[in-house]
mmCIF file of C-alpha atoms in Angstrom:
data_model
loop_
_atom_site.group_PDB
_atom_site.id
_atom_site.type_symbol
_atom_site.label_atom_id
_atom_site.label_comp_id
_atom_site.label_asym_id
_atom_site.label_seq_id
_atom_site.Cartn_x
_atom_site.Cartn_y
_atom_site.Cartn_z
ATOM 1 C CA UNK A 1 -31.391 20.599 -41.018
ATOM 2 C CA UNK A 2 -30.790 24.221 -39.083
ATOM 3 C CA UNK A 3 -28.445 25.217 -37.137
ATOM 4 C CA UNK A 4 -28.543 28.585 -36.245
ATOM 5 C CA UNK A 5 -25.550 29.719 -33.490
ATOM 6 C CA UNK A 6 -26.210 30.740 -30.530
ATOM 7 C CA UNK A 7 -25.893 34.721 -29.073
ATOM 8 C CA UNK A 8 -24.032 33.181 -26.653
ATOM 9 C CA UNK A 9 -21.950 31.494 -28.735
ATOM 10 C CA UNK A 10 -21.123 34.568 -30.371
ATOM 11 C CA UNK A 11 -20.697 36.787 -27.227
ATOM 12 C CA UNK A 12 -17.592 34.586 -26.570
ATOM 13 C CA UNK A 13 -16.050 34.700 -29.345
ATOM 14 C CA UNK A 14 -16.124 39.006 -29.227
ATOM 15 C CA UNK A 15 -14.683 38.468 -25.813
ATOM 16 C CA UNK A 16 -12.020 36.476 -26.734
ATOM 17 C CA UNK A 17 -11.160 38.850 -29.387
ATOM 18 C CA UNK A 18 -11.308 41.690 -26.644
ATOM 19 C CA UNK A 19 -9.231 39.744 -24.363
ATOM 20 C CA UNK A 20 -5.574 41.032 -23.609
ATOM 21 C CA UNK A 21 -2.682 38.383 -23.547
ATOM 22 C CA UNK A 22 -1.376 37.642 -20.384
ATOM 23 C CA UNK A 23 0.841 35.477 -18.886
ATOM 24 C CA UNK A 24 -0.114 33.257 -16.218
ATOM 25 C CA UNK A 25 1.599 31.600 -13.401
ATOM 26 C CA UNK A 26 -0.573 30.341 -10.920
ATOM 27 C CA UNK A 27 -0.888 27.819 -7.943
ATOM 28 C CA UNK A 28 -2.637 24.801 -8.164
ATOM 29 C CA UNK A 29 -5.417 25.991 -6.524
ATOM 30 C CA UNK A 30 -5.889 29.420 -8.463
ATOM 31 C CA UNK A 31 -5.830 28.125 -11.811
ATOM 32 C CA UNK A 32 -5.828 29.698 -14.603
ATOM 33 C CA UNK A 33 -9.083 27.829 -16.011
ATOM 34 C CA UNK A 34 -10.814 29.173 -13.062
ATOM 35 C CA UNK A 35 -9.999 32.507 -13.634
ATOM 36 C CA UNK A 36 -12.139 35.098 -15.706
ATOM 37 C CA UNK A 37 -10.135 37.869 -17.512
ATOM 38 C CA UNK A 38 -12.285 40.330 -19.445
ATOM 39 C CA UNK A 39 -11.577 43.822 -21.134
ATOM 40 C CA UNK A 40 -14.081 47.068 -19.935
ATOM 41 C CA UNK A 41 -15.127 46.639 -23.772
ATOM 42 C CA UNK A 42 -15.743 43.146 -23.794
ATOM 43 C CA UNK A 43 -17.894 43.255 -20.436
ATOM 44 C CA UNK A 44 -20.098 45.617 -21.460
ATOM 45 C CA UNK A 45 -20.448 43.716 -25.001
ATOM 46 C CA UNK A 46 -21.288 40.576 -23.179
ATOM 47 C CA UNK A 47 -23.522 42.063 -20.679
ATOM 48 C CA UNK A 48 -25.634 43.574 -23.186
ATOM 49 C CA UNK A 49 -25.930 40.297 -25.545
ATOM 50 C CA UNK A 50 -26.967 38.027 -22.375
ATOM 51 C CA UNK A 51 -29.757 40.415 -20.823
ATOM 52 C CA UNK A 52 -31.261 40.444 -24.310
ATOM 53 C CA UNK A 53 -31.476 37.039 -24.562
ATOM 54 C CA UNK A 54 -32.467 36.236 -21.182
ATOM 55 C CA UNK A 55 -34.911 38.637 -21.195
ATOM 56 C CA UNK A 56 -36.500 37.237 -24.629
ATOM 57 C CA UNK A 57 -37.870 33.841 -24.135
ATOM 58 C CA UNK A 58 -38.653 34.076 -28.162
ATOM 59 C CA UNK A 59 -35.250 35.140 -28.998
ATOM 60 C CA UNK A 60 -34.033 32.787 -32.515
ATOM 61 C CA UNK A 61 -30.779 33.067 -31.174
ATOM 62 C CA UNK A 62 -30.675 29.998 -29.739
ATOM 63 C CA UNK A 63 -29.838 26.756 -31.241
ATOM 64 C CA UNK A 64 -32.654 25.165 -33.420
ATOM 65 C CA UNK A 65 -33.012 21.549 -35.274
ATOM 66 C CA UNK A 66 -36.268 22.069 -38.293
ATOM 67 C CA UNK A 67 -37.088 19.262 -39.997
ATOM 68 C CA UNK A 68 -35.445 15.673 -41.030
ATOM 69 C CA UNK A 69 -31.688 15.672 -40.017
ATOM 70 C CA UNK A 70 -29.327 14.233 -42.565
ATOM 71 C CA UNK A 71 -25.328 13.192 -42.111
ATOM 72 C CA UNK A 72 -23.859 14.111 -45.367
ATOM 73 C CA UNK A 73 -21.260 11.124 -44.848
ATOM 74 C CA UNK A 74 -24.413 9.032 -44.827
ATOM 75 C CA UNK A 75 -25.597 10.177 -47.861
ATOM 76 C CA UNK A 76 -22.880 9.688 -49.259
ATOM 77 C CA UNK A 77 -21.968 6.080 -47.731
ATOM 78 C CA UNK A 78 -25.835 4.931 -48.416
ATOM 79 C CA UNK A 79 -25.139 2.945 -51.714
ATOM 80 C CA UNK A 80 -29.130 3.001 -52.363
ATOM 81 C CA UNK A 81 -30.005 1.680 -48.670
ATOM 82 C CA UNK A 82 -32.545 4.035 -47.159
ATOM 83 C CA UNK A 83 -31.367 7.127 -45.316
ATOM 84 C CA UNK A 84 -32.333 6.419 -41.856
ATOM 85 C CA UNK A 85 -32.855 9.982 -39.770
ATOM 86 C CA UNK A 86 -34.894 10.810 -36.465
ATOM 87 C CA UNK A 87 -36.396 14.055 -35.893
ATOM 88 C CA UNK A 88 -35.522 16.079 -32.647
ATOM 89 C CA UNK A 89 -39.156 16.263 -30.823
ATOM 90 C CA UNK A 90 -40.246 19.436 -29.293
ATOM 91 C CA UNK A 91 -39.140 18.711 -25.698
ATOM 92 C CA UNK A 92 -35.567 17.952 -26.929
ATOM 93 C CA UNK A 93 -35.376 21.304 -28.678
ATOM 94 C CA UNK A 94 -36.710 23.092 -25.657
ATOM 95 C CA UNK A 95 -34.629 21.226 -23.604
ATOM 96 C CA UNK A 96 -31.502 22.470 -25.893
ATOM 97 C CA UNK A 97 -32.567 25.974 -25.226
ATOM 98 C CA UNK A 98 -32.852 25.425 -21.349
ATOM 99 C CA UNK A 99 -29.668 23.920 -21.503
ATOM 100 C CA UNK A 100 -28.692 27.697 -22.937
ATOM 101 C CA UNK A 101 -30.228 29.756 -20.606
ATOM 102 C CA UNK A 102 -29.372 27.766 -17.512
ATOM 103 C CA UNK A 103 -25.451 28.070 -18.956
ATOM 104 C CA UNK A 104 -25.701 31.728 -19.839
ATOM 105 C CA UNK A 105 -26.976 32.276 -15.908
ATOM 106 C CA UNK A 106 -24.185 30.875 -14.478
ATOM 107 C CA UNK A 107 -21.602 32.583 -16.910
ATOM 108 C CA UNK A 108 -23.562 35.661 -15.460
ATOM 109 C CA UNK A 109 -23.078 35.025 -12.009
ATOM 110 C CA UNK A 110 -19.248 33.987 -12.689
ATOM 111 C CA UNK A 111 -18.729 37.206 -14.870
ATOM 112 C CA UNK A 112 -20.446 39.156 -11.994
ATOM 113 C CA UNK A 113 -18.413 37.603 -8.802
ATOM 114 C CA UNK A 114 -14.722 38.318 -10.629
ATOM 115 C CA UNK A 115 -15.771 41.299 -11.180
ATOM 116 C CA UNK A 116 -16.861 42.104 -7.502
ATOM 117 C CA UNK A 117 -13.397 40.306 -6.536
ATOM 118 C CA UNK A 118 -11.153 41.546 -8.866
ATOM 119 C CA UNK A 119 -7.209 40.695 -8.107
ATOM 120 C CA UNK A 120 -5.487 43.719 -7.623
ATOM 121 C CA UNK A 121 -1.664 44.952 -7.956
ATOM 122 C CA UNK A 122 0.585 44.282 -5.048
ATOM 123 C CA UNK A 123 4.238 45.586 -7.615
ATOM 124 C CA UNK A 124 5.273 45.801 -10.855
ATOM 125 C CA UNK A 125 8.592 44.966 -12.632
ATOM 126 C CA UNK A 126 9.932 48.062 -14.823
ATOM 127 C CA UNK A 127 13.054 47.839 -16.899
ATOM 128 C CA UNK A 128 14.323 51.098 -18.438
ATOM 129 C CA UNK A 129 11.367 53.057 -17.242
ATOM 130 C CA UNK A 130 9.224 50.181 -19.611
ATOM 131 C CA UNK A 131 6.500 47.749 -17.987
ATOM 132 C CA UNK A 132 7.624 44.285 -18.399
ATOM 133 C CA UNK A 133 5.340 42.895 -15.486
ATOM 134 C CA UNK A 134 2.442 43.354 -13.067
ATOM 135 C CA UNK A 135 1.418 40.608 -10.153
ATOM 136 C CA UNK A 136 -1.618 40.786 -8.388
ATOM 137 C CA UNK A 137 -2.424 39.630 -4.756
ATOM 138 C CA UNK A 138 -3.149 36.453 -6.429
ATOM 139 C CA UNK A 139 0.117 35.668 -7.509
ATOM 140 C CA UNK A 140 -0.853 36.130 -11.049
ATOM 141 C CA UNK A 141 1.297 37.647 -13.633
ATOM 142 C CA UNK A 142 0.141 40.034 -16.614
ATOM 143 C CA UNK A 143 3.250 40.849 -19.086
ATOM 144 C CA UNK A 144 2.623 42.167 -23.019
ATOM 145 C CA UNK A 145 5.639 39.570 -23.327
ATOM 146 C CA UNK A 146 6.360 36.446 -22.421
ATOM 147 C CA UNK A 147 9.494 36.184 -19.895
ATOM 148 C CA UNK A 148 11.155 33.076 -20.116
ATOM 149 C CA UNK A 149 12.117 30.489 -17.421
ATOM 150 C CA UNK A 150 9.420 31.175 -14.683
ATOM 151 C CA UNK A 151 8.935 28.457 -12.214
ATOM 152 C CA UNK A 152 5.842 26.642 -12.193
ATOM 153 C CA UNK A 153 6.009 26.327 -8.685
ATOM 154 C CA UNK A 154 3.443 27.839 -6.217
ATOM 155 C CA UNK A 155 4.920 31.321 -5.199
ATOM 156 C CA UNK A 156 3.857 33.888 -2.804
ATOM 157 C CA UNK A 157 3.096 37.259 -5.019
ATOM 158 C CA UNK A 158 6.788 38.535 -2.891
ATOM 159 C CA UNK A 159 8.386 35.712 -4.636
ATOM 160 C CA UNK A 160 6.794 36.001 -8.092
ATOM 161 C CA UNK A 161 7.959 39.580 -8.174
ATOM 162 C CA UNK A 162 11.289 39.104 -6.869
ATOM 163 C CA UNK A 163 11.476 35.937 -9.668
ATOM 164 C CA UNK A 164 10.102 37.907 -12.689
ATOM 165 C CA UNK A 165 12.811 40.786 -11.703
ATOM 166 C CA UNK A 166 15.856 38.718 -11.295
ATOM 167 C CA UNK A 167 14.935 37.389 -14.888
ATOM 168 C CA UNK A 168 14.877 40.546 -16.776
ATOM 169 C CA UNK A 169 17.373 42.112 -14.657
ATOM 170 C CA UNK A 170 14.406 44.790 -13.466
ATOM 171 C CA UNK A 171 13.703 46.950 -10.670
ATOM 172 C CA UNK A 172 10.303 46.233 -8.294
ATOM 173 C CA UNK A 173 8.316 49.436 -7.798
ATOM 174 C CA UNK A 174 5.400 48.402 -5.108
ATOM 175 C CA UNK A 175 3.160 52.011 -5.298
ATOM 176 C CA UNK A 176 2.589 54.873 -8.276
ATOM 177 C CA UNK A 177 1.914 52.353 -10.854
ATOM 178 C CA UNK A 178 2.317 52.143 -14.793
ATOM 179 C CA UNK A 179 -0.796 51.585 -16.655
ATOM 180 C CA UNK A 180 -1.748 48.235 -17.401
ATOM 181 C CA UNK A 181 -2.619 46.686 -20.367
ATOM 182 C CA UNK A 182 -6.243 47.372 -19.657
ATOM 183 C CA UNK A 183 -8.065 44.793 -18.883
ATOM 184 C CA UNK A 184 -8.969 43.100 -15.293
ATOM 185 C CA UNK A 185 -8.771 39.779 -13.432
ATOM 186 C CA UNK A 186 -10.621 37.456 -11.147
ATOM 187 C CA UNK A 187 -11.787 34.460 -9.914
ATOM 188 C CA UNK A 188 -14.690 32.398 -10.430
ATOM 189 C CA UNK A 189 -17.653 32.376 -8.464
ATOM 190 C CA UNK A 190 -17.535 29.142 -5.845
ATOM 191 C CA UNK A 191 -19.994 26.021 -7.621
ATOM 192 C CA UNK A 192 -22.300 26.410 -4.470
ATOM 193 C CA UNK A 193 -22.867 30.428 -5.737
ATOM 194 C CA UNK A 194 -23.719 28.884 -9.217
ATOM 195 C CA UNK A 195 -27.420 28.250 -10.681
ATOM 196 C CA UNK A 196 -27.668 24.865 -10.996
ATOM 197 C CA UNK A 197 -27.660 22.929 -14.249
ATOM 198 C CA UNK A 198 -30.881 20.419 -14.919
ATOM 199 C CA UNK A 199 -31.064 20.428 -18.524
ATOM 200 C CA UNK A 200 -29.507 17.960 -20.290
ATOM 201 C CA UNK A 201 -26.717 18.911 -22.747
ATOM 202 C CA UNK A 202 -26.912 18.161 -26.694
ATOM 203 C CA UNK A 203 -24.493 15.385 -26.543
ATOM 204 C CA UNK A 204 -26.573 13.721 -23.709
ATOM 205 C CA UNK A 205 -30.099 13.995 -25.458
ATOM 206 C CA UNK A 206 -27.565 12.278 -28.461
ATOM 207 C CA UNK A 207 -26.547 9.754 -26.610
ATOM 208 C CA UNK A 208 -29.806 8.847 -24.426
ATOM 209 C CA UNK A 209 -32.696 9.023 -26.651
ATOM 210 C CA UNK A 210 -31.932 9.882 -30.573
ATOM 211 C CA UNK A 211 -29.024 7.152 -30.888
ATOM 212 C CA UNK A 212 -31.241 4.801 -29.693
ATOM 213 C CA UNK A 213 -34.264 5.589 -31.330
ATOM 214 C CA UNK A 214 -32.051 5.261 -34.411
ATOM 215 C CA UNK A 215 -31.038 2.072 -33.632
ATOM 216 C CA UNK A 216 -34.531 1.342 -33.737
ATOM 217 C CA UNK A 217 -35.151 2.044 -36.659
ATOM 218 C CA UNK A 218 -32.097 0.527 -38.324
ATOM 219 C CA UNK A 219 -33.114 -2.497 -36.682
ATOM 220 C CA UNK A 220 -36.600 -2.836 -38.576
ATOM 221 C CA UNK A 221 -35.376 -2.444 -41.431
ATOM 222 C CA UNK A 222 -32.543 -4.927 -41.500
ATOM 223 C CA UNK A 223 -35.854 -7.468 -40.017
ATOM 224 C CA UNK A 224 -37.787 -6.299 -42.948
ATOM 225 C CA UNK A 225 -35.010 -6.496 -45.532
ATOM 226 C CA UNK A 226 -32.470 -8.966 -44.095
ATOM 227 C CA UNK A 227 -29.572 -6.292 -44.882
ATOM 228 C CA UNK A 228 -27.153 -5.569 -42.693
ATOM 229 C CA UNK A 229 -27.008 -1.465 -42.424
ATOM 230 C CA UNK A 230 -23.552 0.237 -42.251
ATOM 231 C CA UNK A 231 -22.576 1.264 -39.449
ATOM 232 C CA UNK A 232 -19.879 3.439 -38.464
ATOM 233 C CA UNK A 233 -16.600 2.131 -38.444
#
C-alpha cells in the first residue's frame, strides 16, 4: 500500500505554522471556525502550492492507493486464515483526487473572499505605551497574551474594548495605531459563493463500496471453509 500526502495537506500545515496566536471572542454568529486568519507569508506560500496543483492534472501530490492494501492489525490477528484485502479500482482513486481538487477550490475561494473582506481595527488597548489588545469591526480580539476573564457574551466591538481595558487597567486609543502582530483576519466566503462538492470523500467510498465488497469476500470464504472470520471487535 501507498500513501503519498497530499500538497494540500502540506500547505496547511506551513500555514498553521505561519499563523499568529490570537485570542478570540466572538458572537455566535461570527465564529471563530468560520473565520480565516493567515500571515502575508503564509498566503503567498499557500497560493503558490494550490495553483501548482490545480494547474497540473498529473501532479503525484495527491493521495494514491497501488496495489493490494493490507491492515497490519490483520496480519497480525490472521492466525493462518487468509488475508482478505480489496483493491481500490481506478474510479475510486480518481474519485479521491476529485474529492482534492474540488476541496482545494473552495479553500481558494474562502482564502480569496477574507481576504477581499478583511476585519479591520476600530481601537486598541495600550498599557504602559505596550500593545496588549486590538478589536476589529468584527468584535474580534487579537492579543500576543491571553487576558483573563473575558465574557463570552456577544459584545459590540465598543464593549469589547471598553471590557478588555477595564481588565488590564489600560487606556483605549481609537486612531494612530501600534503595529500588529502581523497577520490579518476575515470571514469565510457564504456556502452559496462556494464550488460545490460532488465527489465523494475517502471515508464514504470506505463505507459504500470497499466495506462491502469485503464483506463479500469474507463471506465466501467462511461458505467455502465453514470458518467463522474475525471480525473486529
Amino acid at each position: 500500500m501507498i500513501i503519498q500526502q497530499s500538497k494540500a495537506t502540506l500547505a496547511t500545515s506551513v500555514t498553521d505554522n505561519l499563523l499568529f496566536k490570537r485570542q478570540t471572542v466572538a458572537s455566535p454568529v461570527e465564529k471563530t471556525t468560520d473565520t480565516t486568519t493567515i500571515s502575508q507569508a503564509a498566503q503567498e506560500r499557500l497560493a503558490a502550492e494550490n495553483a501548482s496543483d490545480l494547474n497540473n492534472p498529473n501532479s503525484t501530490n495527491l493521495y494514491r492507493v497501488e496495489g493490494p492494501v493490507y491492515s497490519i492489525e490483520e496480519m497480525v490477528n490472521s492466525k493462518g486464515r487468509p488475508l482478505i484485502a480489496v483493491k481500490m479500482t481506478e474510479a475510486q482513486v480518481n474519485e479521491v483526487k476529485l474529492r482534492e481538487q474540488q476541496e482545494k477550490a473552495r479553500e481558494n475561494v474562502n482564502f480569496n473572499y477574507a481576504q477581499a473582506h478583511q476585519y479591520q481595527p476600530i481601537g486598541q488597548v495600550i498599557v504602559n505605551g505596550k500593545l496588549i489588545a486590538t478589536v476589529s469591526d468584527a468584535g474580534t480580539v487579537e492579543s500576543p497574551q491571553v487576558i483573563p476573564n473575558l465574557s463570552e457574551q456577544s459584545l459590540s466591538p465598543a464593549d469589547r474594548l471598553t471590557e478588555i481595558a477595564r481588565a488590564v487597567k489600560g487606556e483605549i486609543i481609537y486612531s494612530n495605531f501600534l503595529p500588529t502582530m502581523g497577520g490579518w483576519m476575515g470571514p469565510s466566503a457564504p456556502e452559496s459563493a462556494l464550488p460545490p462538492i460532488t465527489a465523494r470523500s475517502m471515508s464514504e467510498i470506505l463505507e459504500q463500496e470497499i466495506a462491502p465488497a469485503m464483506e463479500k469476500k469474507i463471506a465466501e470464504w467462511e461458505a467455502q471453509t465453514g470458518k467463522t472470520y474475525p471480525r473486529p471487535t
